[in-house]
CSV table of C-alpha atoms in Angstrom, one decimal:
chain,number,residue,atom,x,y,z
A,1,MET,CA,27.4,2.8,-13.1
A,2,SER,CA,29.0,0.0,-11.1
A,3,GLU,CA,28.8,-3.8,-11.1
A,4,LEU,CA,27.5,-6.1,-8.4
A,5,LYS,CA,27.9,-9.9,-9.1
A,6,GLY,CA,27.9,-9.0,-12.8
A,7,ILE,CA,24.6,-7.0,-12.5
A,8,PRO,CA,24.8,-3.3,-13.4
A,9,VAL,CA,23.9,-1.0,-10.5
A,10,VAL,CA,23.0,2.6,-11.0
A,11,ALA,CA,23.0,5.5,-8.6
A,12,GLU,CA,19.7,6.6,-7.1
A,13,ALA,CA,20.0,10.0,-8.6
A,14,ALA,CA,20.0,8.4,-12.1
A,15,ARG,CA,16.5,6.9,-11.4
A,16,ALA,CA,16.8,3.3,-12.2
A,17,ARG,CA,14.3,1.8,-14.6
A,18,SER,CA,11.8,-0.8,-13.5
A,19,GLY,CA,13.5,-4.1,-12.9
A,20,GLU,CA,17.0,-2.5,-12.6
A,21,LYS,CA,19.3,-2.6,-9.6
A,22,TYR,CA,20.2,0.8,-8.0
A,23,LEU,CA,22.1,2.1,-5.0
A,24,THR,CA,19.9,3.7,-2.3
A,25,PRO,CA,21.0,6.8,-0.4
A,26,GLN,CA,21.5,4.6,2.7
A,27,GLY,CA,24.1,2.6,0.8
A,28,PHE,CA,22.5,-0.8,0.0
A,29,THR,CA,21.2,-2.1,-3.3
A,30,ALA,CA,17.6,-2.5,-4.3
A,31,VAL,CA,15.5,-3.4,-7.4
A,32,ARG,CA,13.2,-0.8,-8.8
A,33,ASP,CA,9.6,-1.9,-8.6
A,34,GLY,CA,10.6,-5.1,-6.9
A,35,ILE,CA,10.9,-7.6,-9.7
A,36,ARG,CA,14.0,-8.0,-12.0
A,37,ALA,CA,13.4,-8.2,-15.7
A,38,PRO,CA,13.6,-11.7,-17.1
A,39,ARG,CA,17.1,-12.7,-18.2
A,40,GLY,CA,18.0,-11.4,-21.6
A,41,LEU,CA,15.3,-8.7,-21.6
A,42,SER,CA,15.8,-5.0,-21.0
A,43,PRO,CA,14.3,-3.6,-17.8
A,44,ALA,CA,10.7,-2.4,-18.3
A,45,GLN,CA,9.8,1.2,-17.8
A,46,GLY,CA,6.3,2.0,-16.4
A,47,PRO,CA,3.1,0.0,-16.8
A,48,PRO,CA,2.6,-2.5,-19.6
A,49,GLN,CA,2.0,-0.9,-22.9
A,50,GLY,CA,-1.0,-1.9,-24.9
A,51,GLN,CA,-2.9,-3.2,-21.9
A,52,ARG,CA,-6.4,-1.8,-22.5
A,53,LEU,CA,-8.2,-0.9,-19.3
A,54,PRO,CA,-12.0,-0.9,-19.0
A,55,GLY,CA,-13.5,2.6,-18.5
A,56,TRP,CA,-14.2,1.9,-14.8
A,57,LEU,CA,-10.5,1.5,-14.1
A,58,ARG,CA,-9.5,5.0,-15.3
A,59,ALA,CA,-8.5,7.2,-12.4
A,60,ARG,CA,-8.0,11.0,-12.5
A,61,ALA,CA,-4.5,12.3,-12.9
A,62,PRO,CA,-3.1,13.8,-9.7
A,63,THR,CA,-3.2,17.5,-9.6
A,64,GLY,CA,-4.4,20.5,-7.5
A,65,ALA,CA,-3.2,22.5,-4.5
A,66,GLY,CA,-4.2,19.8,-2.0
A,67,PHE,CA,-2.2,17.1,-3.9
A,68,HIS,CA,0.9,19.3,-4.0
A,69,ARG,CA,0.6,20.2,-0.3
A,70,VAL,CA,0.6,16.6,0.8
A,71,ARG,CA,3.5,15.8,-1.5
A,72,ALA,CA,5.5,18.6,0.0
A,73,LEU,CA,4.8,17.4,3.5
A,74,VAL,CA,5.8,13.9,2.6
A,75,ARG,CA,9.1,15.1,1.1
A,76,GLU,CA,9.9,17.5,3.9
A,77,HIS,CA,9.6,14.8,6.6
A,78,ARG,CA,11.3,12.1,4.5
A,79,LEU,CA,8.3,9.8,4.6
A,80,ALA,CA,7.5,7.0,2.3
A,81,THR,CA,3.9,6.4,1.3
A,82,VAL,CA,2.3,3.3,-0.2
A,83,CYS,CA,0.4,5.8,-2.4
A,84,GLU,CA,3.6,6.4,-4.4
A,85,GLU,CA,5.7,3.3,-3.8
A,86,ALA,CA,2.8,0.9,-4.9
A,87,HIS,CA,1.7,3.1,-7.7
A,88,CYS,CA,-1.8,3.4,-6.2
A,89,PRO,CA,-4.4,4.7,-8.8
A,90,ASN,CA,-6.2,6.7,-6.1
A,91,ILE,CA,-3.3,8.9,-5.2
A,92,GLY,CA,-4.8,12.0,-7.0
A,93,GLU,CA,-8.1,11.6,-5.1
A,94,CYS,CA,-6.6,10.9,-1.7
A,95,TRP,CA,-3.8,13.5,-1.7
A,96,SER,CA,-6.1,16.1,-3.1
A,97,ALA,CA,-8.4,15.4,-0.1
A,98,GLY,CA,-5.4,15.8,2.3
A,99,THR,CA,-5.0,12.1,3.2
A,100,ALA,CA,-2.2,9.7,2.7
A,101,THR,CA,-1.1,6.2,3.9
A,102,ILE,CA,2.3,6.4,5.5
A,103,MET,CA,4.7,3.5,4.8
A,104,LEU,CA,7.0,2.9,7.7
A,105,MET,CA,10.6,1.6,7.7
A,106,GLY,CA,11.6,2.9,4.3
A,107,ALA,CA,10.6,2.2,0.8
A,108,VAL,CA,12.6,-1.0,0.2
A,109,CYS,CA,11.0,-4.4,1.0
A,110,THR,CA,12.9,-7.6,1.8
A,111,ARG,CA,10.5,-9.6,-0.3
A,112,ALA,CA,9.7,-9.7,-4.0
A,113,CYS,CA,6.0,-10.5,-4.4
A,114,ARG,CA,5.1,-10.8,-8.1
A,115,PHE,CA,2.0,-8.6,-7.7
A,116,CYS,CA,3.7,-5.7,-5.8
A,117,SER,CA,5.7,-2.8,-7.2
A,118,VAL,CA,7.5,-1.8,-4.0
A,119,ASP,CA,11.3,-1.8,-4.5
A,120,THR,CA,13.1,-5.0,-3.2
A,121,GLY,CA,16.4,-5.3,-1.4
A,122,ASN,CA,18.1,-5.9,1.9
A,123,PRO,CA,18.4,-2.8,4.1
A,124,HIS,CA,20.8,-4.6,6.5
A,125,GLY,CA,19.1,-3.3,9.6
A,126,TRP,CA,18.8,0.3,8.6
A,127,LEU,CA,16.0,2.3,10.2
A,128,ASP,CA,15.4,6.1,10.4
A,129,ALA,CA,15.5,7.0,14.1
A,130,GLN,CA,13.6,10.2,13.3
A,131,GLU,CA,10.7,8.5,11.6
A,132,PRO,CA,8.4,8.2,14.6
A,133,GLU,CA,8.5,12.0,15.3
A,134,ASN,CA,8.4,12.9,11.6
A,135,ALA,CA,5.3,10.7,11.1
A,136,ALA,CA,3.6,12.2,14.2
A,137,ARG,CA,4.4,15.8,13.0
A,138,THR,CA,3.1,15.1,9.5
A,139,VAL,CA,-0.2,13.7,11.0
A,140,GLU,CA,-0.5,16.9,13.0
A,141,LEU,CA,0.2,19.2,10.1
A,142,MET,CA,-2.3,17.3,7.9
A,143,LYS,CA,-4.9,17.5,10.7
A,144,LEU,CA,-5.8,13.9,10.3
A,145,ARG,CA,-8.6,12.4,12.4
A,146,TYR,CA,-7.8,8.9,10.9
A,147,VAL,CA,-4.4,7.7,9.7
A,148,VAL,CA,-3.3,4.4,8.1
A,149,LEU,CA,0.2,3.2,8.7
A,150,THR,CA,1.6,0.4,6.6
A,151,SER,CA,5.1,-0.8,6.0
A,152,VAL,CA,7.4,-2.9,3.9
A,153,ASP,CA,8.4,-6.4,5.1
A,154,ARG,CA,11.7,-6.2,7.1
A,155,ASP,CA,12.9,-9.7,7.4
A,156,ASP,CA,16.4,-8.3,8.0
A,157,LEU,CA,15.2,-7.2,11.5
A,158,ALA,CA,14.9,-9.7,14.4
A,159,ASP,CA,11.3,-8.6,15.2
A,160,GLY,CA,10.4,-7.7,11.6
A,161,GLY,CA,10.3,-4.0,12.7
A,162,ALA,CA,7.5,-4.5,15.2
A,163,ALA,CA,9.2,-2.3,17.9
A,164,HIS,CA,9.8,0.5,15.4
A,165,TYR,CA,6.2,0.2,14.1
A,166,ALA,CA,4.9,0.5,17.7
A,167,ALA,CA,7.2,3.5,18.4
A,168,CYS,CA,5.6,5.3,15.4
A,169,VAL,CA,2.1,4.6,16.7
A,170,ARG,CA,3.0,5.9,20.2
A,171,ALA,CA,4.6,9.0,18.8
A,172,ILE,CA,1.5,9.7,16.7
A,173,LYS,CA,-0.8,9.1,19.6
A,174,HIS,CA,1.3,11.3,21.9
A,175,ARG,CA,1.2,14.3,19.5
A,176,ASN,CA,-2.3,13.6,18.2
A,177,PRO,CA,-4.4,11.9,21.0
A,178,GLY,CA,-7.6,12.4,19.0
A,179,THR,CA,-6.4,10.6,15.9
A,180,ALA,CA,-7.5,7.1,15.2
A,181,VAL,CA,-4.6,4.8,13.9
A,182,GLU,CA,-5.0,1.9,11.6
A,183,ALA,CA,-2.0,-0.5,11.3
A,184,LEU,CA,-1.9,-2.3,7.9
A,185,THR,CA,1.0,-4.5,8.9
A,186,PRO,CA,3.4,-7.0,7.3
A,187,ASP,CA,2.9,-10.6,8.6
A,188,PHE,CA,5.9,-10.5,11.0
A,189,ARG,CA,6.6,-14.1,9.8
A,190,GLY,CA,3.7,-15.2,12.0
A,191,VAL,CA,5.5,-14.4,15.3
A,192,LEU,CA,2.6,-13.6,17.6
A,193,ALA,CA,4.7,-11.7,20.1
A,194,ASP,CA,5.7,-9.3,17.4
A,195,VAL,CA,2.1,-8.9,16.2
A,196,ALA,CA,1.1,-8.3,19.8
A,197,MET,CA,3.7,-5.5,20.2
A,198,VAL,CA,1.8,-3.5,17.4
A,199,VAL,CA,-1.7,-4.5,18.6
A,200,ASP,CA,-0.9,-3.2,22.1
A,201,SER,CA,0.7,0.1,20.9
A,202,GLY,CA,-2.6,2.0,20.9
A,203,ILE,CA,-4.1,1.3,17.5
A,204,GLU,CA,-7.8,1.3,16.8
A,205,VAL,CA,-7.7,-1.1,13.7
A,206,PHE,CA,-5.3,-4.0,12.9
A,207,ALA,CA,-5.4,-4.8,9.1
A,208,GLN,CA,-3.8,-7.3,6.7
A,209,ASN,CA,-3.7,-7.8,3.0
A,210,ILE,CA,-4.9,-11.0,1.4
A,211,GLU,CA,-4.2,-11.8,-2.3
A,212,THR,CA,-6.4,-14.2,-4.2
A,213,ASP,CA,-7.1,-15.0,-7.8
A,214,ALA,CA,-10.1,-17.2,-7.6
A,215,GLU,CA,-13.0,-18.4,-5.3
A,216,ILE,CA,-13.7,-15.0,-3.8
A,217,ASP,CA,-16.7,-16.3,-2.0
A,218,ALA,CA,-14.7,-19.0,-0.3
A,219,THR,CA,-12.0,-16.5,0.8
A,220,LEU,CA,-14.7,-14.3,2.3
A,221,ALA,CA,-16.1,-17.2,4.2
A,222,ASP,CA,-12.6,-18.1,5.6
A,223,LEU,CA,-12.0,-14.5,6.6
A,224,ARG,CA,-15.3,-14.2,8.4
A,225,ALA,CA,-14.7,-17.6,10.2
A,226,ALA,CA,-11.4,-16.2,11.4
A,227,GLY,CA,-13.2,-13.3,13.1
A,228,VAL,CA,-12.4,-10.5,10.5
A,229,ASP,CA,-15.0,-7.7,10.9
A,230,LEU,CA,-14.3,-5.6,7.8
A,231,VAL,CA,-13.1,-6.4,4.4
A,232,THR,CA,-12.1,-4.4,1.3
A,233,LEU,CA,-12.1,-5.8,-2.3
A,234,GLY,CA,-10.4,-4.3,-5.3
A,235,GLN,CA,-8.9,-5.1,-8.7
A,236,TYR,CA,-5.3,-6.1,-9.1
A,237,LEU,CA,-3.6,-4.0,-11.8
A,238,ARG,CA,-0.2,-5.1,-13.3
A,239,PRO,CA,2.4,-2.5,-12.4
A,240,THR,CA,5.0,-3.5,-15.0
A,241,LEU,CA,5.7,-6.2,-17.6
A,242,ASN,CA,7.9,-7.9,-15.0
A,243,HIS,CA,4.8,-8.5,-12.8
A,244,LEU,CA,2.0,-11.1,-12.9
A,245,PRO,CA,-0.4,-10.5,-15.7
A,246,VAL,CA,-4.1,-9.7,-15.0
A,247,GLU,CA,-6.2,-12.8,-15.6
A,248,ARG,CA,-9.5,-10.9,-15.9
A,249,PHE,CA,-11.1,-7.5,-15.1
A,250,VAL,CA,-13.9,-7.9,-12.5
A,251,THR,CA,-16.9,-5.8,-13.4
A,252,PRO,CA,-18.5,-3.2,-11.1
A,253,ALA,CA,-21.7,-5.3,-10.9
A,254,GLU,CA,-19.6,-8.3,-9.7
A,255,PHE,CA,-18.0,-6.1,-7.0
A,256,ASP,CA,-21.6,-5.2,-5.8
A,257,ARG,CA,-22.4,-8.9,-5.6
A,258,TYR,CA,-19.3,-9.6,-3.6
A,259,ARG,CA,-20.3,-6.8,-1.2
A,260,GLU,CA,-23.8,-8.2,-0.7
A,261,HIS,CA,-22.4,-11.7,-0.1
A,262,ALA,CA,-19.9,-10.3,2.5
A,263,LEU,CA,-22.6,-8.5,4.4
A,264,ALA,CA,-24.8,-11.6,4.3
A,265,LEU,CA,-21.9,-13.5,6.0
A,266,GLY,CA,-21.9,-11.0,8.8
A,267,PHE,CA,-19.1,-8.6,8.0
A,268,LEU,CA,-19.7,-5.1,9.6
A,269,GLU,CA,-18.9,-3.6,6.2
A,270,CYS,CA,-17.4,-4.6,2.8
A,271,ILE,CA,-15.9,-1.8,0.7
A,272,SER,CA,-15.9,-3.2,-2.7
A,273,GLY,CA,-15.0,-1.6,-6.1
A,274,PRO,CA,-12.5,-1.8,-9.0
A,275,LEU,CA,-10.2,0.9,-7.6
A,276,VAL,CA,-10.6,0.0,-3.9
A,277,ARG,CA,-7.3,-0.6,-2.0
A,278,SER,CA,-6.8,-1.7,1.6
A,279,SER,CA,-6.5,1.8,3.0
A,280,TYR,CA,-8.8,3.6,0.5
A,281,ARG,CA,-11.3,5.9,2.3
A,282,ALA,CA,-10.5,4.1,5.5
A,283,GLU,CA,-11.9,6.8,7.6
A,284,GLN,CA,-15.3,6.1,6.0
A,285,ALA,CA,-15.1,2.3,6.5
A,286,LEU,CA,-18.0,2.1,9.0
A,287,ASP,CA,-20.4,4.5,7.3
A,288,ARG,CA,-22.2,1.5,6.0
A,289,ASN,CA,-22.5,2.9,2.4
A,290,ASN,CA,-19.6,1.3,0.6
A,291,ALA,CA,-17.5,4.4,1.6
A,292,GLY,CA,-19.6,6.5,-0.8
A,293,LEU,CA,-18.7,4.4,-3.9
A,294,ASP,CA,-21.4,4.0,-6.6
A,295,ASN,CA,-20.2,1.1,-8.8
A,296,SER,CA,-23.2,1.6,-11.1
A,297,ARG,CA,-21.9,5.0,-12.1
A,298,ALA,CA,-18.4,3.6,-12.6
A,299,ALA,CA,-19.7,1.1,-15.1
A,300,ARG,CA,-21.1,3.8,-17.4
């Protein structure tokens, strides 16, 4: 263990605890799960203890041959996935079905959002030059007809990583011309030229995350007025004690009401449910059946 400005830093191999600084294999420091523990408290480990979840928020544990095959491909090609880095509750279902959301430009974000468990740090311009081809090869091996690409925020790069993002899309399209690509991008600090670089790279869907804690109907109206065609709604779950607490658990019936309201506003589809995430069942987004979800069954 070493010291950086009086803060203990552990080696990656030691697997830092949540809220603890560690040294990445690329040589820069990061904070595990993004948020440092409050001063005077020990770093938290894992999700908050004693937080009782309603039955509809209990996901199956990841297991099975399909899950292990996807994990092996991710490891072999040195890819980060939002499934792992953001502690997605649907990782068992998605990986068992042979799908994954690839997270580009590494697993360390330059921002520290209080609701997100992706590690935080400053990569100082580091990028994996092999990532475009590695991502394309993985999509080919998984035989994906639809792939979601997301990424960390990279404020250390002049273009926010837009050129690298676009290179990954082009590599995937070159090797897999029949695969549809969805780009779930960072905000690129609002620089429209950088946004356009990704939009013009050959993607089929451009997506963004919106976080809100109240007035869901008003948020839906704003999104529709901005020209958004499709929206997904899900429940925030507190990753660790260092993150924002959950104010309330939205019931499955409420998610059904939000979906009905969104469709009435003119959205092509609204995938709405407690465990829904931005890229969850993305390939089924336009099947017009809530991506096969039955919230009435989840409530039992």
